[in-house]
Amino acid sequence: MGLFDYFSGGGSEEDKRATEIRTGAVAPTRAERQRCWEARDGYFACLDTNNIVDALKDEKAAAKACKGESAVFERDCATQWVTYFKKWRVQDIQKRARLKELEAQGANRLDVNTDFAERK
Amino acid sequence: MLQQSTAPMRAVMNALQSTPSRQCQRLLSTARNAQHPRRPTPTCSHKSQPLAQRTFKYKTVEEAKSRYRSGPFSWKAGSLFVLTGGGLLWYFEFEKGRMQRQRVADAAKGVGRPKVGGPFELIDQNGKTVTDKDLKGRYSLVYFGFTHCPDICPEELDKMAKMFDLVEAEHKGALVPVFVTCDPARDGPAVLKEYLGEFHQGFVGLTGTYDQVKAMCKAYRVYFSTPTEVKPGQDYLVDHSIYFYLMDPEGDFVEALGRQHSPEQAAKVIVDHVKDWKGVLRIPAATTTTTTV
């Protein structure tokens, strides 16, 4: 796993920085945030194709189906962020389902944007 | 058709016709009961009265008879009654609606400005003390967040940078963008300086002691919660409100801008407020916001 690679990988500056980000010792820069978000999107795309909604609850299935993506996600993001994004994903999917349901019932849509990035 | 519709009408007429005499009887009997309870009385001479009194008014016997049959009710009287009743009903409804609108308008007028903002004392990303007085004389856009924020704050800060540039293009120096950390334990001036520098050089980053930040958040009605029992070195996220607070040059709250506003929309709102401002804006000669970093 990514975390152990870093501990065994030895003490280059880059590795030290990455470890600090993962443990939350430092706040990531814009570029580091971007890298984390990309890793997250990759991981979520994998979960999507495998029909996994909650990666925390279906931990085993998620680990089995998206091993590589998960490793990258955990390498590039702070551990706290990983948990946060996994929870966010569940809520977001639920929200979308609820919105769809309401729209089917003829509810009016208010223009509120909560996406990370623009959806296609 | 005609017969069908007249039949119920006749029944109504008959009923109406019969009521006055009965009412008259009741009225008389109660009146007499009061005086002589043991001698209830019989009749009401209603029936013969109209004829006797009004014979001279009618030209023909038929007219008198028809008048007698329908009693004091006629189509004219009926329609007048319905029209008057309908008119009054409409008027009451109309007045009720008007009063309600008035009450809403008065309530909004009476409440005045929400109590958001107030005195504070914090330090900026250069370690310089900043108080509420330093923000007066210009509009300020206050945002609360923390540097370890995973997604929303960075996005909102990018938006704030765009907003700021758009407002600057129209009214240079009229707006101060302020970022207040909700995580003073980790976000010292140096951290803030590095973090905000990536968004906009013009941002003013504020931090302080936990109590100072807490007082600031309370004044701005900002909810934030740092997890309790955090061990030193342990990572955590801070839950907080995500609005931009637009404050006027006197330090009074104007409006909250949220996620639903695009940078362009938000900038327009701000520019409109700046245009509305009747007082004098205290814009520093060399805009301090660009020289702070």
Short mmCIF file of C-alpha atoms in Angstrom, two decimals, chain B residues 10-286:
data_model
loop_
_atom_site.label_atom_id
_atom_site.label_comp_id
_atom_site.label_asym_id
_atom_site.label_seq_id
_atom_site.Cartn_x
_atom_site.Cartn_y
_atom_site.Cartn_z
CA ARG B 10 -91.52 29.56 -6.15
CA ALA B 11 -90.79 27.31 -3.24
CA VAL B 12 -88.28 29.83 -1.94
CA MET B 13 -90.77 32.59 -2.38
CA ASN B 14 -93.38 30.67 -0.48
CA ALA B 15 -91.01 30.03 2.33
CA LEU B 16 -90.06 33.66 2.48
CA GLN B 17 -93.67 34.62 2.40
CA SER B 18 -94.55 32.46 5.32
CA THR B 19 -91.67 33.46 7.55
CA PRO B 20 -92.58 37.05 8.29
CA SER B 21 -95.89 36.15 9.78
CA ARG B 22 -94.39 33.39 11.88
CA GLN B 23 -91.64 35.66 13.06
CA CYS B 24 -94.22 38.25 13.82
CA GLN B 25 -96.10 35.80 15.91
CA ARG B 26 -93.04 34.75 17.79
CA LEU B 27 -92.02 38.30 18.34
CA LEU B 28 -95.39 39.24 19.64
CA SER B 29 -95.70 36.26 21.82
CA THR B 30 -92.33 36.79 23.46
CA ALA B 31 -93.16 40.41 23.98
CA ARG B 32 -96.36 39.55 25.67
CA ASN B 33 -94.85 36.70 27.57
CA ALA B 34 -92.62 39.17 29.24
CA GLN B 35 -95.56 41.15 30.40
CA HIS B 36 -98.14 38.49 30.97
CA PRO B 37 -96.44 35.18 31.10
CA ARG B 38 -99.61 33.22 31.67
CA ARG B 39 -101.55 34.58 28.80
CA PRO B 40 -99.88 33.76 25.57
CA THR B 41 -101.58 35.24 22.69
CA PRO B 42 -102.82 34.20 19.58
CA THR B 43 -102.74 36.05 16.52
CA CYS B 44 -100.85 38.32 14.46
CA SER B 45 -102.96 40.42 12.24
CA HIS B 46 -100.31 40.54 9.62
CA LYS B 47 -102.38 38.85 6.98
CA SER B 48 -105.11 41.37 6.74
CA GLN B 49 -102.97 44.40 7.35
CA PRO B 50 -101.21 44.91 4.05
CA LEU B 51 -104.40 44.70 2.10
CA ALA B 52 -106.25 47.04 4.35
CA GLN B 53 -103.41 49.53 4.47
CA ARG B 54 -102.34 49.41 0.92
CA THR B 55 -105.50 49.12 -1.05
CA PHE B 56 -105.36 52.68 -2.10
CA LYS B 57 -101.82 52.29 -3.48
CA TYR B 58 -102.67 49.71 -6.09
CA LYS B 59 -104.41 50.58 -9.24
CA THR B 60 -105.95 47.20 -9.89
CA VAL B 61 -107.04 44.29 -7.81
CA GLU B 62 -104.59 42.02 -9.70
CA GLU B 63 -101.72 44.21 -8.72
CA ALA B 64 -102.80 44.17 -5.13
CA LYS B 65 -103.23 40.44 -5.19
CA SER B 66 -99.81 39.84 -6.71
CA ARG B 67 -98.26 42.18 -4.20
CA TYR B 68 -100.01 40.29 -1.45
CA ARG B 69 -98.81 36.94 -2.74
CA SER B 70 -95.14 37.85 -2.96
CA GLY B 71 -95.10 39.93 0.19
CA PRO B 72 -92.37 42.58 0.44
CA PHE B 73 -90.07 40.52 -1.83
CA SER B 74 -89.61 41.29 -5.45
CA TRP B 75 -86.98 40.59 -8.08
CA LYS B 76 -85.70 44.09 -7.68
CA ALA B 77 -85.32 43.75 -3.94
CA GLY B 78 -83.69 40.34 -4.33
CA SER B 79 -81.16 41.44 -6.88
CA LEU B 80 -80.40 44.59 -4.89
CA PHE B 81 -79.79 42.42 -1.84
CA VAL B 82 -77.50 40.04 -3.73
CA LEU B 83 -75.59 42.87 -5.36
CA THR B 84 -75.08 44.74 -2.11
CA GLY B 85 -74.10 41.56 -0.30
CA GLY B 86 -71.67 40.58 -3.05
CA GLY B 87 -70.22 44.08 -3.15
CA LEU B 88 -69.64 44.15 0.60
CA LEU B 89 -68.09 40.69 0.55
CA TRP B 90 -65.71 41.72 -2.21
CA TYR B 91 -64.82 44.92 -0.38
CA PHE B 92 -64.10 43.08 2.87
CA GLU B 93 -61.93 40.55 1.10
CA PHE B 94 -60.08 43.33 -0.72
CA GLU B 95 -59.51 45.26 2.49
CA LYS B 96 -58.32 42.13 4.27
CA GLY B 97 -55.71 41.49 1.56
CA ARG B 98 -54.57 45.09 1.63
CA MET B 99 -54.16 45.05 5.40
CA GLN B 100 -52.15 41.85 5.21
CA ARG B 101 -49.77 43.30 2.61
CA GLN B 102 -49.40 46.42 4.71
CA ARG B 103 -48.58 44.36 7.78
CA VAL B 104 -45.86 42.44 5.89
CA ALA B 105 -44.38 45.66 4.57
CA ASP B 106 -44.42 47.26 8.02
CA ALA B 107 -42.84 44.20 9.62
CA ALA B 108 -39.97 44.24 7.11
CA LYS B 109 -39.50 47.94 7.65
CA GLY B 110 -39.47 47.66 11.42
CA VAL B 111 -36.87 44.92 11.72
CA GLY B 112 -34.01 46.83 10.10
CA ARG B 113 -30.58 45.41 9.48
CA PRO B 114 -29.62 42.02 10.84
CA LYS B 115 -27.01 42.11 13.54
CA VAL B 116 -24.07 40.59 11.73
CA GLY B 117 -20.54 41.84 12.23
CA GLY B 118 -19.09 44.02 14.94
CA PRO B 119 -15.83 44.81 16.64
CA PHE B 120 -12.95 42.35 16.39
CA GLU B 121 -9.19 42.23 16.78
CA LEU B 122 -7.13 39.74 14.78
CA ILE B 123 -3.79 39.61 12.99
CA ASP B 124 -3.29 39.46 9.24
CA GLN B 125 -0.96 37.20 7.24
CA ASN B 126 1.92 39.63 7.86
CA GLY B 127 1.44 39.56 11.61
CA LYS B 128 -0.07 43.05 11.68
CA THR B 129 -3.02 43.71 13.99
CA VAL B 130 -6.27 44.33 12.12
CA THR B 131 -9.47 45.54 13.77
CA ASP B 132 -12.97 46.32 12.51
CA LYS B 133 -11.92 49.97 12.23
CA ASP B 134 -9.35 49.08 9.58
CA LEU B 135 -12.08 47.64 7.37
CA LYS B 136 -14.27 50.73 7.59
CA GLY B 137 -14.44 53.23 4.75
CA ARG B 138 -14.67 50.49 2.15
CA TYR B 139 -16.88 47.54 1.40
CA SER B 140 -15.54 44.24 2.65
CA LEU B 141 -16.29 40.71 1.57
CA VAL B 142 -15.71 38.36 4.48
CA TYR B 143 -15.28 34.62 4.05
CA PHE B 144 -14.60 32.03 6.72
CA GLY B 145 -12.64 28.85 6.05
CA PHE B 146 -9.47 26.92 6.84
CA THR B 147 -6.39 25.94 4.88
CA HIS B 148 -6.90 22.18 5.29
CA CYS B 149 -10.32 22.45 3.68
CA PRO B 150 -10.81 19.65 1.14
CA ASP B 151 -13.05 21.09 -1.52
CA ILE B 152 -15.45 23.91 -0.81
CA CYS B 153 -13.16 26.62 0.54
CA PRO B 154 -10.62 26.43 -2.30
CA GLU B 155 -13.40 26.61 -4.85
CA GLU B 156 -15.05 29.49 -3.06
CA LEU B 157 -11.76 31.32 -2.70
CA ASP B 158 -11.17 31.00 -6.44
CA LYS B 159 -14.62 32.43 -6.92
CA MET B 160 -13.85 35.22 -4.47
CA ALA B 161 -10.69 36.06 -6.43
CA LYS B 162 -12.74 36.32 -9.65
CA MET B 163 -15.37 38.43 -7.90
CA PHE B 164 -12.70 40.71 -6.50
CA ASP B 165 -11.10 41.21 -9.92
CA LEU B 166 -14.47 42.01 -11.48
CA VAL B 167 -15.30 44.55 -8.77
CA GLU B 168 -11.80 46.04 -8.96
CA ALA B 169 -12.26 46.56 -12.70
CA GLU B 170 -15.25 48.83 -12.01
CA HIS B 171 -14.46 50.38 -8.63
CA LYS B 172 -10.81 50.08 -7.83
CA GLY B 173 -10.13 49.88 -4.12
CA ALA B 174 -13.81 49.90 -3.10
CA LEU B 175 -13.74 46.33 -1.81
CA VAL B 176 -11.49 44.45 0.62
CA PRO B 177 -11.62 40.65 0.34
CA VAL B 178 -11.11 39.10 3.77
CA PHE B 179 -10.47 35.47 4.65
CA VAL B 180 -10.90 34.52 8.30
CA THR B 181 -9.63 31.14 9.42
CA CYS B 182 -11.80 28.96 11.62
CA ASP B 183 -8.77 26.86 12.48
CA PRO B 184 -6.37 29.19 14.28
CA ALA B 185 -4.50 26.28 15.84
CA ARG B 186 -2.99 25.34 12.48
CA ASP B 187 -3.46 28.50 10.40
CA GLY B 188 -0.90 30.99 11.63
CA PRO B 189 0.05 34.10 9.63
CA ALA B 190 2.77 32.30 7.66
CA VAL B 191 0.48 29.43 6.66
CA LEU B 192 -2.23 31.88 5.64
CA LYS B 193 0.22 33.92 3.61
CA GLU B 194 1.35 30.92 1.60
CA TYR B 195 -2.20 29.61 1.20
CA LEU B 196 -3.90 32.85 0.17
CA GLY B 197 -1.02 33.86 -2.11
CA GLU B 198 -2.12 31.07 -4.42
CA PHE B 199 -5.58 32.58 -4.77
CA HIS B 200 -5.08 36.33 -4.90
CA GLN B 201 -2.37 38.69 -3.74
CA GLY B 202 -5.06 41.13 -2.65
CA PHE B 203 -6.65 38.88 -0.04
CA VAL B 204 -6.41 39.84 3.60
CA GLY B 205 -6.06 36.71 5.74
CA LEU B 206 -7.02 36.98 9.40
CA THR B 207 -6.15 34.72 12.30
CA GLY B 208 -5.67 35.06 16.04
CA THR B 209 -6.05 33.13 19.23
CA TYR B 210 -8.84 30.59 19.45
CA ASP B 211 -10.92 32.97 21.56
CA GLN B 212 -10.39 35.89 19.18
CA VAL B 213 -11.46 33.78 16.21
CA LYS B 214 -14.39 32.40 18.14
CA ALA B 215 -15.56 35.93 18.99
CA MET B 216 -15.21 36.93 15.35
CA CYS B 217 -17.25 33.94 14.19
CA LYS B 218 -19.89 34.66 16.79
CA ALA B 219 -20.17 38.30 15.68
CA TYR B 220 -20.67 37.17 12.09
CA ARG B 221 -23.10 34.43 13.14
CA VAL B 222 -20.75 31.88 11.63
CA TYR B 223 -21.09 28.35 12.81
CA PHE B 224 -17.88 26.36 13.05
CA SER B 225 -16.89 23.28 14.94
CA THR B 226 -13.41 21.97 15.50
CA PRO B 227 -13.54 18.36 16.62
CA THR B 228 -12.95 18.00 20.33
CA GLU B 229 -10.11 15.94 21.78
CA VAL B 230 -7.71 16.41 18.91
CA LYS B 231 -4.29 15.11 19.85
CA PRO B 232 -1.29 17.20 18.82
CA GLY B 233 -0.30 16.38 15.26
CA GLN B 234 -3.57 14.66 14.51
CA ASP B 235 -5.39 15.72 11.36
CA TYR B 236 -8.96 16.97 11.42
CA LEU B 237 -11.46 18.90 9.34
CA VAL B 238 -13.44 21.92 10.48
CA ASP B 239 -17.13 22.20 9.84
CA HIS B 240 -18.17 25.77 9.08
CA SER B 241 -20.68 28.05 7.33
CA ILE B 242 -19.85 28.89 3.73
CA TYR B 243 -21.21 32.33 2.97
CA PHE B 244 -19.56 35.49 1.76
CA TYR B 245 -20.60 38.37 3.98
CA LEU B 246 -20.78 41.70 2.25
CA MET B 247 -20.25 44.50 4.76
CA ASP B 248 -20.72 48.18 3.98
CA PRO B 249 -18.16 50.95 4.67
CA GLU B 250 -19.68 51.51 8.12
CA GLY B 251 -19.19 47.88 9.05
CA ASP B 252 -22.87 46.97 8.72
CA PHE B 253 -23.97 43.76 7.12
CA VAL B 254 -25.45 44.18 3.65
CA GLU B 255 -26.00 40.78 2.13
CA ALA B 256 -24.84 37.18 2.21
CA LEU B 257 -23.63 35.71 -1.05
CA GLY B 258 -23.64 31.96 -1.38
CA ARG B 259 -22.83 29.00 -3.57
CA GLN B 260 -25.78 29.79 -5.82
CA HIS B 261 -24.13 32.98 -7.09
CA SER B 262 -21.69 32.78 -9.95
CA PRO B 263 -18.68 35.12 -9.63
CA GLU B 264 -20.27 37.41 -12.23
CA GLN B 265 -23.61 37.53 -10.43
CA ALA B 266 -21.95 38.14 -7.08
CA ALA B 267 -19.71 40.85 -8.53
CA LYS B 268 -22.78 42.56 -9.98
CA VAL B 269 -24.51 42.51 -6.60
CA ILE B 270 -21.45 44.06 -4.98
CA VAL B 271 -20.99 46.68 -7.71
CA ASP B 272 -24.66 47.67 -7.42
CA HIS B 273 -24.26 48.16 -3.68
CA VAL B 274 -21.10 50.19 -4.17
CA LYS B 275 -22.99 52.41 -6.64
CA ASP B 276 -25.83 52.79 -4.13
CA TRP B 277 -23.49 54.00 -1.42
CA LYS B 278 -24.18 57.66 -0.70
CA GLY B 279 -21.31 58.25 1.71
CA VAL B 280 -17.63 58.72 0.88
CA LEU B 281 -15.45 55.69 0.26
CA ARG B 282 -12.06 55.86 1.95
CA ILE B 283 -9.89 54.32 -0.71
CA PRO B 284 -6.19 54.41 0.13
CA ALA B 285 -3.99 56.12 -2.45
CA ALA B 286 -1.78 53.10 -2.98
#
